[in-house]
Amino acid sequence: MELLCGERVSPVSAGAAAAAGRAGPDPVLLRRRVLDNLLRTEERYAVSANYFGSVQHELTPHMRRLVAEWMLEVCEDQNSQEEVFPLAMSYLDRFLSVCAVSKTQLQLLGTACLLLASKLREPGAAGLPADLLVFYTANSITLNDLYSWELLVLSKLKWDVAGVTAHDFLPLLLTRLPLGALVDQDMVTRHAQTFISLAARDYGFTLYSPSTLAAGCVAAALRGLGLDGHLPRLTELTRVDADCLHTCLDQVELMVQATIAAAAPNEQRPPWTPPQDKPPASAATPTDVRDVHF
Amino acid sequence: MSAESSSSSSSNSPTSVANMNNVSALFQTAKKYEELNVIGTGAYGTVYKARDLHNGGQIVAMKKVKVPLTQDGIPLSTLREIALLRQLEAYKHPNIVRLLDVCHGGQPLDREQLVLFLVFEHVEQDLDCYLKRAPGPLSENRIRSMSFDILSGVDFLHSHRIVHRDIKPHNLLVTSSGRVKLADFGLAKTYDTDMKLTSVVVTIWYRPPEVLLCLSYNTAVDVWSCGCVLAELHLRSPLLPAATDTQQLQRIFRLIGRPSEREWPADCSLPLASFPPCPAADLRALLPRAHPQAIHLIQNMLVFDPAKRLTALDCLQHPYFTDNPNL
């Protein structure tokens, strides 16, 4: 995976964004009570326990990682709304914590989760087309499989799929940090978004609440820009345990370093440099998880 | 005919391996609801009055949605509506209709469609019917309490980052005791401040200028629509009926006055000159029986600039309500 590919080259500049019909900042949606409600709502969707070795007997965290990387590639290739991928991963984790699947079913499950998450969070009246998703699996699943599993996932999750992602917390947290005018908030947001996507691939972050992960990723993004010292405020805002947030931040930073090392082993790049252009789409030739010998 | 319960309460042990039998099992549970009669038909399906056989014969409203499985699976609007109502259900807000259950009809999977039953609390009628059936003008207290209910429901949604985007009398339910509940979330979705937006979401008579002008919009769209509905509680007919987008804008400007050059948004594709200049109408003359504070409230909801419009929370704190606590 190309490093930090959450950075997106947008066809519309920020100035033209309003004219193109993008929603401007709405103060009503940034109020403190919105943050409080979101903190309360996220508990509803929490994955509470390690499902490997309890519910799942065949799957390993490595297999989860492979299917997650494939899902992220599909989302990037389709320029999906940022929240689609982590939301799909949260469905996948919730499903896997109640229902055992075999490794041959994992990509099908991931595809169904992507289909659902895109319907919930893509703008407009359409999610990712089902036949396109089948195409991305190199036709290793059928449309009927996908429809059946969409229903199966909905049923196991009790249709409770509105979900909360770490992305949802970013504007609510960032407006409450005393960052000052010199800090490029858009850049902090983009870096935090990238870290959130990277973290969603990794089973080690599953047990963090979206708000904790958001706070950890914001702190990591700020630290990367040389801005430290916001942890107390982030702790206060998310009401997360300070040690827990510290651990999450350390884990995010380790993950970012590891991703950099894996992406450019011979190159010393500063950790927060955005890529100059989007990598060529690789998701059209997907890693078929079924063909991987675990 | 009857709906069959889904396996929402899962019939599979947690450790069983998922397979097609899991899916088949969704369609094999006992009859739970007895249909009584058709209440109405809408864009998404038919609504029946029904009896919940497992809950002491409680009367419920069942929305029957035929899901074509030939396109992309479960329709997006159905999915969003159910997911949002499920999320909000935990709060049991008095002004949001309760979603009690989601059932699958007894359709085999190889058929081209699935039948879903959304089981809601049964509410006697919608506000549209209520106003048409009203023998005469509503009392000031009734108008005030209905206005407060509508705004409370909308404010609750906004505090959960949800913009309803289709507030109209048809989507507001009136209980036998006169309380109002928001329903029909097919077009509502979780809002993101960076979301690419779609056009055409509010039924035209209740549509704010920024939507008609294809500008960016946010929670303020619901406040505009509520303003139209609040006026309609006084009028018992729509405040701004028009047939096309352009006529709707002209209608709006005849009421609130054509905006000045300074107010006209720079990023608007239509020039201000395409609308004839006109002064604001006197809302008091249009709503002669309305309380002066009600007039003041509605005027500040029907403001051209969405940023200057009252928020739903502002509305709830307006003297129209706070000076008259008997809601």
Coordinates of N, CA, C and O in Angstrom, one line a residue, chain B residues 96-253:
Chain B
I96 N -40.1 11.8 18.1 CA -39.6 11.0 17.0 C -40.4 9.7 17.0 O -40.5 9.0 18.0
V97 N -40.9 9.3 15.8 CA -41.7 8.0 15.8 C -40.8 6.8 16.1 O -39.6 6.8 15.8
R98 N -41.4 5.9 16.9 CA -40.6 4.7 17.4 C -40.6 3.6 16.4 O -41.7 3.2 15.9
L99 N -39.5 3.1 16.1 CA -39.3 1.9 15.2 C -39.3 0.7 16.2 O -38.3 0.6 16.9
L100 N -40.3 -0.1 16.1 CA -40.4 -1.2 17.1 C -39.7 -2.5 16.6 O -39.2 -3.3 17.4
D101 N -39.7 -2.7 15.3 CA -39.2 -4.0 14.9 C -38.9 -3.9 13.4 O -39.4 -3.1 12.7
V102 N -38.0 -4.8 12.9 CA -37.8 -5.0 11.5 C -38.0 -6.4 11.2 O -37.4 -7.3 11.8
C103 N -38.9 -6.7 10.2 CA -39.2 -8.1 9.9 C -38.9 -8.3 8.4 O -39.0 -7.4 7.6
H104 N -38.6 -9.6 8.1 CA -38.5 -10.0 6.7 C -39.8 -10.7 6.3 O -40.2 -11.5 7.1
G105 N -40.3 -10.5 5.1 CA -41.4 -11.2 4.7 C -40.9 -12.6 4.3 O -39.8 -12.9 4.1
G106 N -41.9 -13.5 4.1 CA -41.5 -14.9 3.8 C -41.2 -15.1 2.3 O -41.9 -15.9 1.7
Q107 N -40.2 -14.4 1.9 CA -39.8 -14.6 0.4 C -38.6 -15.4 0.3 O -37.6 -15.2 1.0
P108 N -38.6 -16.4 -0.5 CA -37.4 -17.2 -0.7 C -36.4 -16.3 -1.4 O -36.7 -15.3 -2.1
L109 N -35.1 -16.6 -1.2 CA -34.1 -15.7 -1.7 C -33.9 -15.6 -3.2 O -33.4 -14.7 -3.7
D110 N -34.3 -16.7 -3.9 CA -34.0 -16.7 -5.3 C -35.1 -15.9 -6.0 O -35.0 -15.6 -7.2
R111 N -36.1 -15.4 -5.3 CA -37.0 -14.5 -6.0 C -36.4 -13.1 -6.2 O -35.3 -12.8 -5.6
E112 N -37.0 -12.3 -7.0 CA -36.4 -11.1 -7.3 C -36.5 -10.0 -6.3 O -36.0 -8.9 -6.4
Q113 N -37.4 -10.2 -5.3 CA -37.5 -9.2 -4.3 C -37.7 -9.8 -2.9 O -38.1 -10.9 -2.8
L114 N -37.4 -8.9 -2.0 CA -37.5 -9.3 -0.6 C -38.6 -8.3 -0.1 O -38.6 -7.2 -0.5
V115 N -39.4 -8.8 0.9 CA -40.4 -7.9 1.5 C -39.9 -7.6 2.9 O -39.7 -8.6 3.7
L116 N -39.8 -6.4 3.2 CA -39.4 -6.0 4.5 C -40.6 -5.3 5.2 O -41.3 -4.6 4.6
F117 N -40.7 -5.6 6.5 CA -41.8 -4.9 7.2 C -41.1 -4.1 8.4 O -40.4 -4.6 9.2
L118 N -41.3 -2.8 8.3 CA -40.9 -1.9 9.4 C -42.0 -1.7 10.3 O -43.1 -1.2 9.9
V119 N -41.9 -2.1 11.5 CA -43.0 -2.0 12.5 C -42.8 -0.7 13.3 O -41.8 -0.6 14.1
F120 N -43.7 0.2 13.2 CA -43.6 1.5 13.9 C -44.7 1.5 14.9 O -45.7 0.8 14.8
E121 N -44.6 2.4 15.9 CA -45.7 2.7 16.8 C -46.8 3.3 15.9 O -46.6 3.9 14.9
H122 N -48.1 2.9 16.2 CA -49.2 3.4 15.4 C -49.6 4.8 15.9 O -49.8 5.0 17.1
V123 N -49.6 5.7 14.9 CA -50.0 7.1 15.3 C -51.2 7.4 14.3 O -51.2 7.1 13.2
E124 N -52.3 8.0 14.9 CA -53.5 8.1 14.2 C -53.5 8.7 12.8 O -54.0 8.2 11.9
Q125 N -52.8 9.8 12.7 CA -52.9 10.5 11.4 C -51.6 11.4 11.2 O -50.9 11.7 12.2
D126 N -51.4 11.9 10.0 CA -50.4 12.8 9.7 C -50.9 14.2 9.8 O -52.2 14.5 9.8
L127 N -50.0 15.2 9.9 CA -50.5 16.6 10.1 C -51.2 17.1 8.9 O -52.1 17.9 9.0
D128 N -50.9 16.6 7.7 CA -51.6 17.0 6.5 C -53.1 16.7 6.7 O -54.0 17.6 6.5
C129 N -53.4 15.4 7.0 CA -54.8 15.0 7.2 C -55.4 15.8 8.4 O -56.6 16.3 8.3
Y130 N -54.7 15.9 9.5 CA -55.1 16.6 10.6 C -55.6 18.0 10.3 O -56.7 18.5 10.7
L131 N -54.8 18.8 9.5 CA -55.2 20.1 9.2 C -56.4 20.2 8.2 O -57.3 21.0 8.3
K132 N -56.4 19.2 7.3 CA -57.6 19.2 6.4 C -58.9 18.8 7.1 O -60.0 19.3 6.7
R133 N -58.8 18.0 8.1 CA -60.0 17.6 8.8 C -60.4 18.5 9.9 O -61.5 18.4 10.5
A134 N -59.5 19.5 10.3 CA -59.8 20.4 11.4 C -61.1 21.2 11.0 O -61.1 21.8 9.9
P135 N -62.1 21.2 11.9 CA -63.3 21.9 11.5 C -63.2 23.4 11.5 O -64.0 24.1 10.8
G136 N -62.2 24.0 12.1 CA -62.0 25.4 12.1 C -60.5 25.7 12.5 O -59.7 24.8 12.6
P137 N -60.2 27.0 12.7 CA -58.8 27.3 13.1 C -58.4 26.6 14.4 O -59.2 26.3 15.2
L138 N -57.2 26.2 14.5 CA -56.7 25.5 15.7 C -56.5 26.6 16.8 O -56.3 27.8 16.5
S139 N -56.6 26.2 18.0 CA -56.5 27.1 19.1 C -55.0 27.5 19.2 O -54.1 26.8 18.8
E140 N -54.8 28.7 19.8 CA -53.5 29.2 19.9 C -52.6 28.2 20.7 O -51.4 28.0 20.4
N141 N -53.2 27.6 21.8 CA -52.4 26.7 22.6 C -52.0 25.4 21.8 O -50.9 24.9 21.9
R142 N -52.9 25.0 21.0 CA -52.7 23.8 20.2 C -51.5 24.1 19.2 O -50.6 23.3 19.0
I143 N -51.6 25.2 18.5 CA -50.6 25.6 17.6 C -49.2 25.7 18.3 O -48.2 25.2 17.8
R144 N -49.3 26.3 19.4 CA -48.0 26.5 20.1 C -47.4 25.2 20.5 O -46.2 24.9 20.3
S145 N -48.2 24.3 21.0 CA -47.7 23.0 21.5 C -47.2 22.1 20.3 O -46.2 21.5 20.3
M146 N -47.9 22.2 19.2 CA -47.5 21.5 18.0 C -46.2 22.1 17.4 O -45.3 21.3 17.0
S147 N -46.1 23.4 17.4 CA -44.9 24.0 17.0 C -43.7 23.6 17.8 O -42.6 23.3 17.3
F148 N -43.9 23.6 19.1 CA -42.8 23.2 20.0 C -42.4 21.7 19.8 O -41.2 21.4 19.8
D149 N -43.4 20.9 19.6 CA -43.1 19.4 19.3 C -42.3 19.3 18.1 O -41.3 18.5 18.1
I150 N -42.7 19.9 17.0 CA -41.9 19.8 15.7 C -40.5 20.3 15.9 O -39.6 19.6 15.5
L151 N -40.4 21.5 16.5 CA -39.0 22.0 16.7 C -38.2 21.2 17.7 O -37.0 21.0 17.5
S152 N -38.8 20.6 18.7 CA -38.1 19.7 19.6 C -37.5 18.5 18.9 O -36.4 18.1 19.1
G153 N -38.3 17.9 18.0 CA -37.9 16.7 17.2 C -36.8 17.1 16.3 O -35.7 16.4 16.2
V154 N -36.9 18.2 15.6 CA -35.8 18.7 14.7 C -34.5 19.0 15.5 O -33.4 18.6 15.1
D155 N -34.7 19.7 16.6 CA -33.5 20.0 17.4 C -32.8 18.8 17.9 O -31.6 18.7 17.9
F156 N -33.6 17.8 18.3 CA -33.0 16.5 18.7 C -32.2 15.9 17.6 O -31.1 15.4 17.8
L157 N -32.8 15.9 16.4 CA -32.1 15.3 15.2 C -30.8 16.1 15.0 O -29.7 15.5 14.8
H158 N -30.8 17.4 15.0 CA -29.6 18.2 14.7 C -28.6 17.9 15.8 O -27.4 17.9 15.5
S159 N -29.0 17.7 17.0 CA -28.0 17.4 18.1 C -27.3 16.1 17.9 O -26.3 15.7 18.5
H160 N -27.9 15.3 17.0 CA -27.3 14.0 16.6 C -26.8 14.0 15.2 O -26.7 13.0 14.6
R161 N -26.5 15.2 14.7 CA -25.9 15.4 13.4 C -26.8 14.9 12.3 O -26.3 14.5 11.2
I162 N -28.1 14.8 12.5 CA -29.0 14.4 11.4 C -29.8 15.5 10.9 O -30.4 16.3 11.7
V163 N -29.8 15.7 9.6 CA -30.6 16.7 9.0 C -31.8 16.0 8.3 O -31.5 15.0 7.6
H164 N -33.0 16.3 8.7 CA -34.1 15.5 8.1 C -34.3 15.7 6.6 O -34.4 14.8 5.9
R165 N -34.3 17.0 6.2 CA -34.3 17.4 4.8 C -35.7 17.2 4.1 O -35.8 17.4 2.9
D166 N -36.7 16.7 4.8 CA -38.0 16.6 4.2 C -39.1 16.8 5.2 O -40.1 16.1 5.2
I167 N -38.9 17.9 5.9 CA -40.0 18.2 6.9 C -41.2 18.8 6.1 O -41.0 19.8 5.4
K168 N -42.3 18.2 6.3 CA -43.6 18.7 5.7 C -44.7 18.0 6.4 O -44.5 17.0 7.1
P169 N -45.9 18.6 6.3 CA -47.0 18.0 7.1 C -47.2 16.5 6.9 O -47.6 15.8 7.9
H170 N -47.0 16.1 5.7 CA -47.2 14.6 5.4 C -46.2 13.8 6.3 O -46.6 12.6 6.5
N171 N -45.1 14.3 6.7 CA -44.1 13.5 7.4 C -44.2 13.7 8.9 O -43.3 13.3 9.6
L172 N -45.2 14.5 9.3 CA -45.3 14.7 10.8 C -46.6 14.0 11.2 O -47.7 14.2 10.6
L173 N -46.5 13.2 12.3 CA -47.6 12.4 12.7 C -48.2 13.1 13.9 O -47.5 13.6 14.8
V174 N -49.6 13.0 14.0 CA -50.3 13.7 15.2 C -50.9 12.6 16.0 O -51.8 11.8 15.4
T175 N -50.6 12.5 17.2 CA -51.2 11.4 18.1 C -52.6 11.9 18.5 O -53.0 13.0 18.3
S176 N -53.3 10.9 19.1 CA -54.7 11.2 19.5 C -54.7 12.3 20.5 O -55.7 13.0 20.7
S177 N -53.6 12.5 21.3 CA -53.6 13.6 22.3 C -53.0 14.8 21.7 O -52.8 15.8 22.5
G178 N -52.7 14.9 20.4 CA -52.3 16.1 19.8 C -50.8 16.3 19.8 O -50.3 17.4 19.4
R179 N -50.0 15.3 20.2 CA -48.6 15.5 20.1 C -48.1 15.2 18.7 O -48.7 14.4 18.0
V180 N -47.0 15.9 18.3 CA -46.5 15.7 17.0 C -45.2 14.9 17.0 O -44.3 15.1 17.9
K181 N -45.0 14.0 16.1 CA -43.8 13.2 16.0 C -43.3 13.2 14.6 O -44.0 13.1 13.6
L182 N -42.0 13.3 14.4 CA -41.3 13.3 13.1 C -41.3 11.8 12.6 O -40.9 10.9 13.4
A183 N -41.6 11.7 11.3 CA -41.5 10.4 10.7 C -40.8 10.5 9.3 O -40.5 11.6 8.9
D184 N -40.7 9.4 8.7 CA -40.2 9.3 7.3 C -38.8 9.9 7.2 O -38.6 11.0 6.8
F185 N -37.9 9.0 7.5 CA -36.5 9.4 7.4 C -35.8 8.9 6.2 O -34.6 8.9 6.1
G186 N -36.6 8.6 5.2 CA -36.0 8.0 4.0 C -34.9 8.9 3.3 O -34.0 8.5 2.7
L187 N -35.1 10.2 3.5 CA -34.1 11.1 2.9 C -33.1 11.7 3.9 O -32.2 12.4 3.5
A188 N -33.3 11.4 5.2 CA -32.4 11.9 6.2 C -31.2 11.0 6.2 O -31.2 9.9 5.9
K189 N -30.1 11.6 6.4 CA -28.9 10.8 6.6 C -27.9 11.5 7.6 O -28.0 12.7 7.8
T190 N -27.0 10.8 8.1 CA -26.0 11.4 9.0 C -25.2 12.4 8.1 O -24.8 12.2 7.0
Y191 N -25.1 13.6 8.8 CA -24.5 14.7 8.0 C -23.0 14.8 8.3 O -22.6 14.5 9.4
D192 N -22.3 15.1 7.3 CA -20.9 15.3 7.5 C -20.6 16.7 6.9 O -21.0 17.1 5.9
T193 N -19.7 17.4 7.7 CA -19.5 18.8 7.3 C -18.7 18.9 5.9 O -18.7 19.9 5.3
D194 N -18.1 17.8 5.5 CA -17.4 17.8 4.3 C -18.0 17.0 3.2 O -17.4 16.5 2.3
M195 N -19.3 16.9 3.3 CA -20.0 15.9 2.4 C -20.3 16.6 1.1 O -20.7 17.7 1.0
K196 N -20.2 15.8 0.1 CA -20.6 16.2 -1.2 C -22.1 16.1 -1.2 O -22.7 15.1 -0.9
L197 N -22.8 17.2 -1.6 CA -24.2 17.2 -1.4 C -25.0 16.9 -2.6 O -24.6 17.2 -3.7
T198 N -26.2 16.4 -2.4 CA -27.1 16.1 -3.6 C -28.1 17.2 -3.6 O -28.4 17.8 -2.6
S199 N -28.7 17.5 -4.8 CA -29.7 18.5 -4.8 C -31.1 17.8 -4.6 O -31.2 16.6 -4.4
V200 N -32.1 18.6 -4.6 CA -33.5 18.1 -4.5 C -33.8 17.2 -3.4 O -33.8 16.0 -3.5
V201 N -33.9 17.7 -2.2 CA -34.2 16.9 -1.1 C -35.5 17.3 -0.3 O -36.1 16.4 0.3
V202 N -35.9 18.5 -0.4 CA -37.1 18.9 0.3 C -38.2 19.1 -0.6 O -38.0 19.7 -1.7
T203 N -39.4 18.6 -0.3 CA -40.6 18.8 -1.1 C -40.7 20.3 -1.4 O -40.6 21.1 -0.5
I204 N -41.0 20.6 -2.6 CA -40.8 22.0 -3.1 C -41.4 23.1 -2.3 O -40.8 24.1 -2.0
W205 N -42.7 22.9 -1.8 CA -43.3 24.0 -1.0 C -42.6 24.4 0.2 O -42.8 25.5 0.8
Y206 N -41.8 23.5 0.8 CA -41.1 23.7 2.0 C -39.6 23.9 1.8 O -38.9 23.8 2.7
R207 N -39.3 24.1 0.6 CA -37.9 24.1 0.2 C -37.3 25.5 0.4 O -37.8 26.5 -0.1
P208 N -36.1 25.6 1.1 CA -35.5 26.9 1.3 C -34.8 27.5 0.1 O -34.5 26.7 -0.8
P209 N -34.6 28.8 0.0 CA -34.0 29.4 -1.1 C -32.6 28.8 -1.5 O -32.3 28.6 -2.7
E210 N -31.8 28.5 -0.5 CA -30.5 28.0 -0.8 C -30.5 26.6 -1.5 O -29.6 26.3 -2.3
V211 N -31.6 25.8 -1.2 CA -31.7 24.6 -2.0 C -32.2 24.8 -3.4 O -31.7 24.3 -4.4
L212 N -33.1 25.8 -3.5 CA -33.6 26.1 -4.8 C -32.6 26.7 -5.7 O -32.5 26.6 -6.9
L213 N -31.6 27.4 -5.1 CA -30.5 28.1 -5.8 C -29.3 27.2 -5.9 O -28.2 27.6 -6.4
C214 N -29.4 25.9 -5.5 CA -28.3 25.0 -5.6 C -27.1 25.4 -4.8 O -25.9 25.3 -5.3
L215 N -27.2 26.1 -3.7 CA -26.1 26.5 -2.9 C -25.9 25.4 -1.8 O -26.7 24.5 -1.6
S216 N -24.8 25.6 -1.1 CA -24.5 24.6 0.0 C -25.6 24.9 1.1 O -26.1 26.0 1.3
Y217 N -25.9 23.8 1.8 CA -26.9 23.9 2.8 C -26.6 23.0 4.0 O -25.8 22.1 3.9
N218 N -27.4 23.2 5.0 CA -27.1 22.5 6.3 C -28.3 22.4 7.1 O -29.4 22.4 6.6
T219 N -28.2 22.3 8.4 CA -29.3 22.2 9.3 C -30.4 23.2 9.1 O -31.6 23.0 9.4
A220 N -30.0 24.4 8.6 CA -30.9 25.5 8.4 C -32.0 25.1 7.5 O -33.1 25.8 7.5
V221 N -31.8 24.1 6.6 CA -32.9 23.8 5.7 C -34.1 23.3 6.5 O -35.3 23.6 6.1
D222 N -33.9 22.5 7.5 CA -35.0 22.0 8.3 C -35.7 23.2 9.0 O -37.0 23.1 9.2
V223 N -35.0 24.2 9.4 CA -35.6 25.3 10.1 C -36.5 26.1 9.2 O -37.6 26.4 9.5
W224 N -36.1 26.3 7.9 CA -36.9 26.9 6.9 C -38.2 26.1 6.8 O -39.3 26.6 6.8
S225 N -38.1 24.8 6.6 CA -39.2 23.9 6.3 C -40.2 24.0 7.5 O -41.4 24.1 7.4
C226 N -39.6 24.0 8.7 CA -40.4 24.1 10.0 C -41.2 25.5 10.0 O -42.3 25.5 10.4
G227 N -40.5 26.5 9.5 CA -41.1 27.8 9.5 C -42.4 27.8 8.6 O -43.4 28.3 8.9
C228 N -42.3 27.1 7.4 CA -43.4 27.0 6.5 C -44.5 26.2 7.2 O -45.7 26.5 7.1
V229 N -44.1 25.1 7.9 CA -45.1 24.3 8.6 C -45.8 25.0 9.7 O -47.0 25.0 9.9
L230 N -45.0 25.8 10.5 CA -45.6 26.6 11.6 C -46.6 27.6 11.1 O -47.7 27.7 11.7
A231 N -46.3 28.2 9.9 CA -47.3 29.1 9.4 C -48.5 28.4 8.9 O -49.7 28.8 9.1
E232 N -48.3 27.1 8.4 CA -49.4 26.3 7.9 C -50.4 25.9 9.1 O -51.6 25.7 8.9
L233 N -49.8 25.8 10.3 CA -50.7 25.5 11.4 C -51.7 26.6 11.7 O -52.8 26.4 12.1
H234 N -51.3 27.9 11.4 CA -52.2 29.0 11.5 C -53.1 29.0 10.3 O -54.3 29.3 10.5
L235 N -52.6 28.8 9.1 CA -53.4 29.0 7.9 C -54.3 27.8 7.6 O -55.3 28.0 6.9
R236 N -53.8 26.6 7.9 CA -54.5 25.3 7.6 C -54.4 25.1 6.0 O -55.2 24.3 5.5
S237 N -53.5 25.8 5.4 CA -53.2 25.5 4.0 C -51.7 25.9 3.8 O -51.2 26.7 4.6
P238 N -51.1 25.4 2.8 CA -49.6 25.7 2.6 C -49.3 27.2 2.5 O -50.1 27.9 1.8
L239 N -48.2 27.6 3.1 CA -47.9 29.1 3.0 C -47.4 29.5 1.7 O -47.7 30.5 1.2
L240 N -46.6 28.6 1.1 CA -45.9 29.0 -0.2 C -46.0 27.9 -1.3 O -45.1 27.3 -1.7
P241 N -47.3 27.7 -1.7 CA -47.4 26.7 -2.8 C -47.0 27.2 -4.1 O -47.4 28.3 -4.5
A242 N -46.2 26.5 -4.8 CA -45.7 26.9 -6.2 C -45.4 25.6 -7.0 O -45.3 24.6 -6.4
A243 N -45.4 25.8 -8.3 CA -45.3 24.6 -9.2 C -43.9 24.3 -9.6 O -43.5 23.2 -9.8
T244 N -43.0 25.3 -9.8 CA -41.7 25.1 -10.3 C -40.7 25.8 -9.3 O -41.1 26.6 -8.5
D245 N -39.4 25.4 -9.5 CA -38.4 26.0 -8.7 C -38.4 27.5 -8.8 O -38.3 28.3 -7.8
T246 N -38.5 28.0 -10.0 CA -38.5 29.5 -10.2 C -39.7 30.2 -9.6 O -39.5 31.2 -8.9
Q247 N -40.8 29.6 -9.8 CA -42.0 30.1 -9.2 C -41.9 30.1 -7.6 O -42.4 31.0 -7.0
Q248 N -41.3 29.0 -7.2 CA -41.2 28.9 -5.7 C -40.3 30.0 -5.2 O -40.7 30.6 -4.2
L249 N -39.2 30.3 -5.9 CA -38.4 31.4 -5.4 C -39.1 32.8 -5.5 O -39.0 33.6 -4.6
Q250 N -39.9 33.0 -6.6 CA -40.6 34.2 -6.7 C -41.6 34.3 -5.6 O -41.8 35.4 -4.9
R251 N -42.3 33.2 -5.3 CA -43.2 33.1 -4.2 C -42.6 33.5 -2.8 O -43.1 34.3 -2.0
I252 N -41.4 32.9 -2.6 CA -40.6 33.2 -1.4 C -40.3 34.7 -1.3 O -40.5 35.3 -0.3
F253 N -39.8 35.3 -2.4 CA -39.4 36.7 -2.4 C -40.6 37.6 -2.2 O -40.4 38.7 -1.7

